[in-house]
Coordinates of C-alpha atoms in Angstrom, one line a residue:
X243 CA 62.0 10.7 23.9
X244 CA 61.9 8.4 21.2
X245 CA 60.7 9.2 17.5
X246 CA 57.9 7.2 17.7
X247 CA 57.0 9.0 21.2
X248 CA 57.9 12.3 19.2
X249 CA 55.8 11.8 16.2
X250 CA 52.9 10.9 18.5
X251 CA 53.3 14.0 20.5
X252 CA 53.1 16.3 17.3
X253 CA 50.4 14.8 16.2
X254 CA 48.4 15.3 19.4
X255 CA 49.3 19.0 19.6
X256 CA 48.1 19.2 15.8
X257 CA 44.6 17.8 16.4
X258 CA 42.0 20.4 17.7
X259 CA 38.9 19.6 20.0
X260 CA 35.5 21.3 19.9
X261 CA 32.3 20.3 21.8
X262 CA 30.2 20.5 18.2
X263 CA 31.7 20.2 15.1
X264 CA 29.1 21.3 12.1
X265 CA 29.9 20.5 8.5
X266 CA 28.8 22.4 6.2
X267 CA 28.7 26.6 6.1
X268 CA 25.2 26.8 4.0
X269 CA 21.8 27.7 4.8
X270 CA 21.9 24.6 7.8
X271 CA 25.3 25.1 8.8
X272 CA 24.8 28.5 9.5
X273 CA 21.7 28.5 11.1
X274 CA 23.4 26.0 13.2
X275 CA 26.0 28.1 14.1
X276 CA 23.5 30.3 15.4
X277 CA 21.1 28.7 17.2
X278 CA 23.9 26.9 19.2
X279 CA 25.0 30.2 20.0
X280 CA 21.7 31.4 21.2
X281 CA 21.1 28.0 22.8
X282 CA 24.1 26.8 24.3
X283 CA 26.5 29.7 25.1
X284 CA 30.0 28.5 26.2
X285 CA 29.7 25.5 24.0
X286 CA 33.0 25.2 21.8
X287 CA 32.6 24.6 18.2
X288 CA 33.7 25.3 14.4
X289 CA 32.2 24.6 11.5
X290 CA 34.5 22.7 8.4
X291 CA 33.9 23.8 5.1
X292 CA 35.5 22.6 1.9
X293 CA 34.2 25.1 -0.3
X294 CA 36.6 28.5 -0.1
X295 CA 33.6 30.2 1.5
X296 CA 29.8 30.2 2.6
X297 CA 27.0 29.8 0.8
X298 CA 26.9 26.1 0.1
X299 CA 24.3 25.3 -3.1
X300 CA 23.9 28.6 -3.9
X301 CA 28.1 29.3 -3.7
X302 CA 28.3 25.8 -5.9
X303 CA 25.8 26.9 -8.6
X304 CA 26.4 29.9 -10.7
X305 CA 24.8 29.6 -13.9
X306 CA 22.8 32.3 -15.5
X307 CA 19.7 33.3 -13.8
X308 CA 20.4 31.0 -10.4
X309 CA 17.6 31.5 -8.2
X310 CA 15.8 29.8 -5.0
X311 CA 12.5 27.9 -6.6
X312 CA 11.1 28.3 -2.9
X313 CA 9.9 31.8 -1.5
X314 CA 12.6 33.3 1.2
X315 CA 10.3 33.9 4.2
X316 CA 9.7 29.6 4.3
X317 CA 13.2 29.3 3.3
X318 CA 14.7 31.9 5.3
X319 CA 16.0 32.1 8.8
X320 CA 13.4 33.0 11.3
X321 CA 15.5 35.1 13.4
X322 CA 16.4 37.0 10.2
X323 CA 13.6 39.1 8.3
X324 CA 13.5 38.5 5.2
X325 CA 12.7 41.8 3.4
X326 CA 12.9 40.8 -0.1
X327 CA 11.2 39.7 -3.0
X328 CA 10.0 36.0 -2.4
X329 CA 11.5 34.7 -5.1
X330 CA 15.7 35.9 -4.5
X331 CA 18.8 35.5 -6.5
X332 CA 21.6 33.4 -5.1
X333 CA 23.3 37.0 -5.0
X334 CA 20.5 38.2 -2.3
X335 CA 20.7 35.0 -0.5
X336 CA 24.7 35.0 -0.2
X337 CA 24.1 38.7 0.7
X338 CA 21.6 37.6 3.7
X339 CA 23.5 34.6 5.1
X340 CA 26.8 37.1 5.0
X341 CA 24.6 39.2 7.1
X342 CA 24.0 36.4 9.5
X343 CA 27.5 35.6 9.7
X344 CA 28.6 39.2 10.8
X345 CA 25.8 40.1 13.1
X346 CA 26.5 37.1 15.0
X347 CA 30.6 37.6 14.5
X348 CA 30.2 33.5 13.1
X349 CA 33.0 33.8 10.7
X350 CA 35.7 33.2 13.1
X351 CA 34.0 29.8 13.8
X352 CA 34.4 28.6 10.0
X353 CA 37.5 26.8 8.6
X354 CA 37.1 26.8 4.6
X355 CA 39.1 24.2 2.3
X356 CA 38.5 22.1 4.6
X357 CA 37.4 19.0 3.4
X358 CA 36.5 15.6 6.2
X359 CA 38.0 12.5 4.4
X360 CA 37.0 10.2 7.7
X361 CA 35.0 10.5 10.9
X362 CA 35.9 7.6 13.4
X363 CA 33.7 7.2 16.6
X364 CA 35.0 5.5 19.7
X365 CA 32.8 4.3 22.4
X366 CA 35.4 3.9 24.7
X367 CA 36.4 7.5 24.6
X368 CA 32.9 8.9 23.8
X369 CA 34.8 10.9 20.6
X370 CA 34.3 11.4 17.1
X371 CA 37.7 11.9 15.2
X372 CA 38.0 13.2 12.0
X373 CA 40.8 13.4 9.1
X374 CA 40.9 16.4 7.0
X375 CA 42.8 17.6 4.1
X376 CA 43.1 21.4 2.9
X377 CA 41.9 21.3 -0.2
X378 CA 44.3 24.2 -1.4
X379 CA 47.3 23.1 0.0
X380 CA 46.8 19.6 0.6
X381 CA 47.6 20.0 4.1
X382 CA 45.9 16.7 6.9
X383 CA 44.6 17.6 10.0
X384 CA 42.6 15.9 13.0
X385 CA 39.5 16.9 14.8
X386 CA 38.2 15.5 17.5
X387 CA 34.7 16.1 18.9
X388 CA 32.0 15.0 21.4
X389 CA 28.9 15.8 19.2
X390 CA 29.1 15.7 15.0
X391 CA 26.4 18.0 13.5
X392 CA 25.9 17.2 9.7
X393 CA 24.7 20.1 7.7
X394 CA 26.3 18.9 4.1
X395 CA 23.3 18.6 1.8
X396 CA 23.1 15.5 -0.2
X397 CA 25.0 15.9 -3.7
X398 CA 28.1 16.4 -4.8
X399 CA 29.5 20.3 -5.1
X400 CA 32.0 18.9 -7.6
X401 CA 29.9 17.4 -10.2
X402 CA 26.0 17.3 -11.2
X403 CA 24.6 14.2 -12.9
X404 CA 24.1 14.0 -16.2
X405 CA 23.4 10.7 -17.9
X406 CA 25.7 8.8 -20.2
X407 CA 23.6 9.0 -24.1
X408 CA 24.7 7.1 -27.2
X409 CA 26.9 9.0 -29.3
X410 CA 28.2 11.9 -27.0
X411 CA 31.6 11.5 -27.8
X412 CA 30.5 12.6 -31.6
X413 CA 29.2 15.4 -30.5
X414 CA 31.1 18.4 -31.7
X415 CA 29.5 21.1 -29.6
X416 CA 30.2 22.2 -25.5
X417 CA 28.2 19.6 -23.4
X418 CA 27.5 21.7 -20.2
X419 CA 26.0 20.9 -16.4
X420 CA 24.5 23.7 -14.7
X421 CA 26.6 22.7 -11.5
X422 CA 29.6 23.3 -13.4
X423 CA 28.3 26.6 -15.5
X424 CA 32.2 27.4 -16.9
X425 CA 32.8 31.3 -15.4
X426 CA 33.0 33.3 -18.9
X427 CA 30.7 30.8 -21.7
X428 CA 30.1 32.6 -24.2
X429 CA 26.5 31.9 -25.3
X430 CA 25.4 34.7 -27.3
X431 CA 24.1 34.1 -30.5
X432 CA 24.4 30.3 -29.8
X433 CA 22.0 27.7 -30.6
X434 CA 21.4 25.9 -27.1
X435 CA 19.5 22.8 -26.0
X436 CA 18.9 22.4 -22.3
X437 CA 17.8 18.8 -21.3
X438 CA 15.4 18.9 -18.3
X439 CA 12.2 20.1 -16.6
X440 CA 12.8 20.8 -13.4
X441 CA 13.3 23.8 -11.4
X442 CA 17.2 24.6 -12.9
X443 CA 15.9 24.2 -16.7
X444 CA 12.8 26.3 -15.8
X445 CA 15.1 28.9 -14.3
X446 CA 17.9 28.9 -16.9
X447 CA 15.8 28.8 -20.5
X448 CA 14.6 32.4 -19.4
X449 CA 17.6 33.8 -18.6
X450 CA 19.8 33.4 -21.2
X451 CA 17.1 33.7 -24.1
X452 CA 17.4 37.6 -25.0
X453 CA 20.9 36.7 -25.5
X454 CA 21.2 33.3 -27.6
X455 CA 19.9 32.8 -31.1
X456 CA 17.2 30.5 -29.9
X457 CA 16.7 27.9 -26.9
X458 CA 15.0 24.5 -26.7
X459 CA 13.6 23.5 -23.8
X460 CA 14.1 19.3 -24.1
X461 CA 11.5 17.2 -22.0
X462 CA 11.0 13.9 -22.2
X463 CA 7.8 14.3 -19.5
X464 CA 6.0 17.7 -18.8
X465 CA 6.0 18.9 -15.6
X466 CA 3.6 21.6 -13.3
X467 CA 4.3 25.2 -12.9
X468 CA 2.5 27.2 -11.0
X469 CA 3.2 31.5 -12.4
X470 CA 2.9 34.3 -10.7
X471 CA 4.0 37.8 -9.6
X472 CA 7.3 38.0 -7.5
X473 CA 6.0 39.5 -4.4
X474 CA 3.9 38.6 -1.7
X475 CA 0.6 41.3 -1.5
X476 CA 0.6 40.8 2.5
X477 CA 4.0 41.4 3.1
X478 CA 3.6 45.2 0.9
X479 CA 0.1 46.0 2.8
X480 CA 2.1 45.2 6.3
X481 CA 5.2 47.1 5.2
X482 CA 2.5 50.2 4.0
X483 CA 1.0 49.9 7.9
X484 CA 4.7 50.4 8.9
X485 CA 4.5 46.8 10.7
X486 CA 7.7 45.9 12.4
X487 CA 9.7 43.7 10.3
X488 CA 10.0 41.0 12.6
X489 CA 5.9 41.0 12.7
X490 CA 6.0 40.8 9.0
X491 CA 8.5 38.5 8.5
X492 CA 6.2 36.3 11.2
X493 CA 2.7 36.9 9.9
X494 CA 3.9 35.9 5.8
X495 CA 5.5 33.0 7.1
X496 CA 2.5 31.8 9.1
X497 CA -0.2 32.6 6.1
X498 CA 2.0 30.9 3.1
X499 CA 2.5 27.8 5.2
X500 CA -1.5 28.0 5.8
X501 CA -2.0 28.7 2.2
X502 CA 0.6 25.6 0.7
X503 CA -0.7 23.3 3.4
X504 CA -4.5 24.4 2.3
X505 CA -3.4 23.9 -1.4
X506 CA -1.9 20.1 -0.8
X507 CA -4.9 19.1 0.5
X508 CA -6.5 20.4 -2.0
X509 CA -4.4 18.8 -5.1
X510 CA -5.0 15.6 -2.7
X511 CA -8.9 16.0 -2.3
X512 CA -9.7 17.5 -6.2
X513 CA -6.8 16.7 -8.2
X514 CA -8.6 17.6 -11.7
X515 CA -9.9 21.5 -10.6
X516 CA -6.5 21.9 -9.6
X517 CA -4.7 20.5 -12.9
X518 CA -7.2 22.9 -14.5
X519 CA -6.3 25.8 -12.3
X520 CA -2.5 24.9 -13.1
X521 CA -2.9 24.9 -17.1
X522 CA -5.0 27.8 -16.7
X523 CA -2.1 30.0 -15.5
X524 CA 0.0 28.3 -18.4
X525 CA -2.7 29.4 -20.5
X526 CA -2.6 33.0 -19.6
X527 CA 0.8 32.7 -21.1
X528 CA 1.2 30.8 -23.7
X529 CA -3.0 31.5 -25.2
X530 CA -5.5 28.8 -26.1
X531 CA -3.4 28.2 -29.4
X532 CA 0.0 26.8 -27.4
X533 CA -0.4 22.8 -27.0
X534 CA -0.4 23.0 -23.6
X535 CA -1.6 19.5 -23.2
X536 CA 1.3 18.1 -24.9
X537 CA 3.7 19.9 -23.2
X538 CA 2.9 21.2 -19.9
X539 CA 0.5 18.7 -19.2
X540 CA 2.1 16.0 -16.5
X541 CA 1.2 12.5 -16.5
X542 CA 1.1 12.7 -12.7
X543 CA -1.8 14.4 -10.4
X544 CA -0.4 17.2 -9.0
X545 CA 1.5 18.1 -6.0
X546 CA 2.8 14.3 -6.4
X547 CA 6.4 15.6 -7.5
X548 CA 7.2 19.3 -6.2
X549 CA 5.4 22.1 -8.1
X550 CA 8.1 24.7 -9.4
X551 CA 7.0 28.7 -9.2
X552 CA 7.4 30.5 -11.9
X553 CA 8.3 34.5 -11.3
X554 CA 6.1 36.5 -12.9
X555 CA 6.0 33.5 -15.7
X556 CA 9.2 34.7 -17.0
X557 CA 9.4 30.9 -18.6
X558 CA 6.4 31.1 -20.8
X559 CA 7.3 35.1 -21.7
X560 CA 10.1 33.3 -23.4
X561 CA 8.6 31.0 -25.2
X562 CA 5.2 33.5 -25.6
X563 CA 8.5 35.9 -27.5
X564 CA 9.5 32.8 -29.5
X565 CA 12.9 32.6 -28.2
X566 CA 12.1 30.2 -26.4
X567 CA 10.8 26.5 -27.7
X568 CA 9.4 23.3 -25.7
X569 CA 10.5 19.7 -27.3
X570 CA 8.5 16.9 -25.5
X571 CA 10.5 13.8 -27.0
X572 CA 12.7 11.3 -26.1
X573 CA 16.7 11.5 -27.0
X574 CA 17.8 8.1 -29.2
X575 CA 21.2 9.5 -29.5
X576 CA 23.8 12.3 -30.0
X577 CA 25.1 13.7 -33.3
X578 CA 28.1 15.8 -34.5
X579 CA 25.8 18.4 -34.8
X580 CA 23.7 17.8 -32.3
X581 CA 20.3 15.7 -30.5
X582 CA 18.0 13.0 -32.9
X583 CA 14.9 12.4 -31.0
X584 CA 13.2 9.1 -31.0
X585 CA 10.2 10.8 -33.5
X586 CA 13.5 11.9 -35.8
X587 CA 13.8 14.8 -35.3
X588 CA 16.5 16.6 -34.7
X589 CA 17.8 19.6 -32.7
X590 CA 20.8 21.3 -33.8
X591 CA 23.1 22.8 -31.1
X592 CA 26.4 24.8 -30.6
X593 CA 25.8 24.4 -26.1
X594 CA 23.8 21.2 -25.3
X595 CA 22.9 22.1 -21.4
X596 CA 22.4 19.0 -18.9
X597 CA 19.8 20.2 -16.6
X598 CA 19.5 16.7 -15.5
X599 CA 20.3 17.1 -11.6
X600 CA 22.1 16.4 -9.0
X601 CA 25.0 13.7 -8.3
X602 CA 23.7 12.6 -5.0
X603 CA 25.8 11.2 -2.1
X604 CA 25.4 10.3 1.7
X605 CA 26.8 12.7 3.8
X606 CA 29.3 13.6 2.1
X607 CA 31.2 10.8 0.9
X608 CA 32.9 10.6 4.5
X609 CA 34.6 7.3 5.4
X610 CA 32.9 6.5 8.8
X611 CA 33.4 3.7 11.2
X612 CA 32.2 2.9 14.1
X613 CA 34.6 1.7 16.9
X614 CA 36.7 0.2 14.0
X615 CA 34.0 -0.9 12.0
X616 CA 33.2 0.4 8.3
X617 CA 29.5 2.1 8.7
X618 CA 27.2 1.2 5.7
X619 CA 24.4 3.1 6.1
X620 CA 22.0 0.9 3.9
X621 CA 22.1 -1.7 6.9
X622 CA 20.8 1.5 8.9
X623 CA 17.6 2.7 10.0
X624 CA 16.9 6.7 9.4
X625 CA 14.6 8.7 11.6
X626 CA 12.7 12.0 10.2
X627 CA 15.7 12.5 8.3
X628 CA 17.9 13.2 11.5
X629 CA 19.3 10.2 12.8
X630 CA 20.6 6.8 11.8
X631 CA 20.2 3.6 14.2
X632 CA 23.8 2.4 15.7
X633 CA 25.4 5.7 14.7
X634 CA 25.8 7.6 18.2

């Protein structure tokens, strides 16, 4: 046997072959795992993941107060109760999908550090083959498979996005992304800016303000918030009537999809009494005094960018304690010492926090061709999110 011959023969005996491959061990990936399982026993499969273990977003993100801004009996599995509050730390989730995984003995199916560098299809073998690299020790490995289920997400796990303002490099204070929250930051006692509205800056303001000497919510738009208690009335009066948990689990999820679906239409069909309903519960809060107009008062009608919840309005408790503030300005550049506004003001800071989003990517940044072809999916066609024309 020649070299060549040898080198060819090593290399088959190193690449693996499963029916599926799945990419991603998150909430999807998992749920994948499962259902294909349940669906179609006998059916060989692993899932790659290039993270060291499950979780996906809520393994990625671990700044203070990390939280799903969705309630858990929606966002949940529905083979899997959900018995918690609605509202659930990344801690409960990561404890719930850990529970998935060893009810349904799915951890042997997952490879972790492993990331997919390329996914090749072939027509004329009817295979997808795909080049990985451990991301620990560097080692490659093939893959081939007949069926390549993404379950990824859609941003990067190494990096959020944070946009590039004059003057940063003056800046003599710790410039932090949420995505990245470093493991022991010290923030006690700190003066902290966190630029953003969304969901992340909604969730992280209240958190860390017992702790810091004061922090500044930065907005250049207000956005909606909709308060309320962290737990779902029907779900207690079922659990009191000692309702099986699989019947509650089924009856919560049926009336909150009812109830969000009856609420869209409504912010469709009477956007004012809702706006009014919205600031009302902001109100409650913050008392007629707060400038709620100014600063939680979107330019938009609701419901047309996603309406965060608010647990038990832990965000306006903050600022209703005053150690909390809301800034609704524009940045026109960075200082030594910290943010001037376009109005000229400016915001002094020892932690300036860049709640600013997500880096996002398509599928993963995977190279993939197409019998030899480079795929570039902006000449593609996508279907309910699920499929892309000329990609088998």
């Amino acid at each position: 046997m020649t070299g060549t011959e040898t080198l060819a023969v090593q290399a088959k005996a190193k690449t693996q072959h499963f029916d599926v491959i799945i990419v991603g061990a998150g909430i999807s990936g998992i749920g994948s795992a499962y259902h294909l399982i349940q669906q179609s026993p006998g059916t060989s499969f692993t899932v790659l993941e290039s993270q060291e273990s499950f979780g996906g977003t809520w393994h990625t993100h671990r700044y203070p107060g990390i939280r799903s801004d969705s309630d858990l009996y929606t966002f949940g599995y529905r083979f899997k109760p959900w018995k918690g509050t609605p509202i659930a730390t990344a801690e409960e989730i990561l404890a719930y999908m850990g529970e998935v995984i060893d009810d349904h003995d799915l951890a042997r199916h997952i490879q972790y550090k492993t990331k997919i560098t390329s996914a090749r299809w072939s027509s004329q073998d009817n295979l997808w083959t795909l080049e990985t690299v451990r991301t620990d020790t560097g080692e490659t490995a093939s893959f081939t498979t007949n069926f390549l289920w993404m379950c990824q997400g859609y941003f990067r796990h190494s990096q959020g996005y944070t946009p590039q303002w004059p003057g940063m490099e003056t800046y003599k204070g710790l410039i932090v992304h949420p995505q990245t929250w470093p493991e022991n930051l010290d923030y006690k006692g700190k003066k902290v800016v966190v630029i953003g509205s969304g969901a992340t800056a909604a969730t992280l303001v209240p958190a860390i303000a017992a702790d810091v000497a004061h922090v500044t919510l930065l907005q250049r738009s207000p956005t909606y918030f909709i308060p309320g208690r962290n737990a779902n009335e029907l779900a207690d009066t079922l659990r009191e009537l000692e309702i099986d948990e699989n019947w509650v689990h089924e009856i919560v999820r049926k009336k909150i999809l009812f109830d969000q679906a009856a609420f869209t239409r409504r912010a469709l069909e009477e956007p004012e009494a809702v706006t009014k309903d919205l600031l009302a519960g902001v109100r409650a809060f913050l008392g007629e005094d707060y400038d709620v107009d100014k600063h939680f008062t979107p330019r938009y009608r609701p419901w047309r960018q996603r309406i965060a919840f608010v647990p038990n309005g832990d965000l306006f408790q903050g600022i209703a304690s005053g150690k909390a503030s809301v800034v609704t300005d524009e940045i026109e550049a960075f200082t030594e010492k910290g943010i001037l506004l376009k109005s000229g003001e400016t915001l002094e800071a020892d932690i300036i926090v860049t709640a600013t989003g997500f880096d996002l990517n398509v599928l993963g940044d995977i190279d993939f061709h197409i019998d030899g072809k480079p795929l570039d999916f902006s000449q593609t066609v996508n279907y309910r999110g699920m499929m892309f024309t000329g990609v088998p």
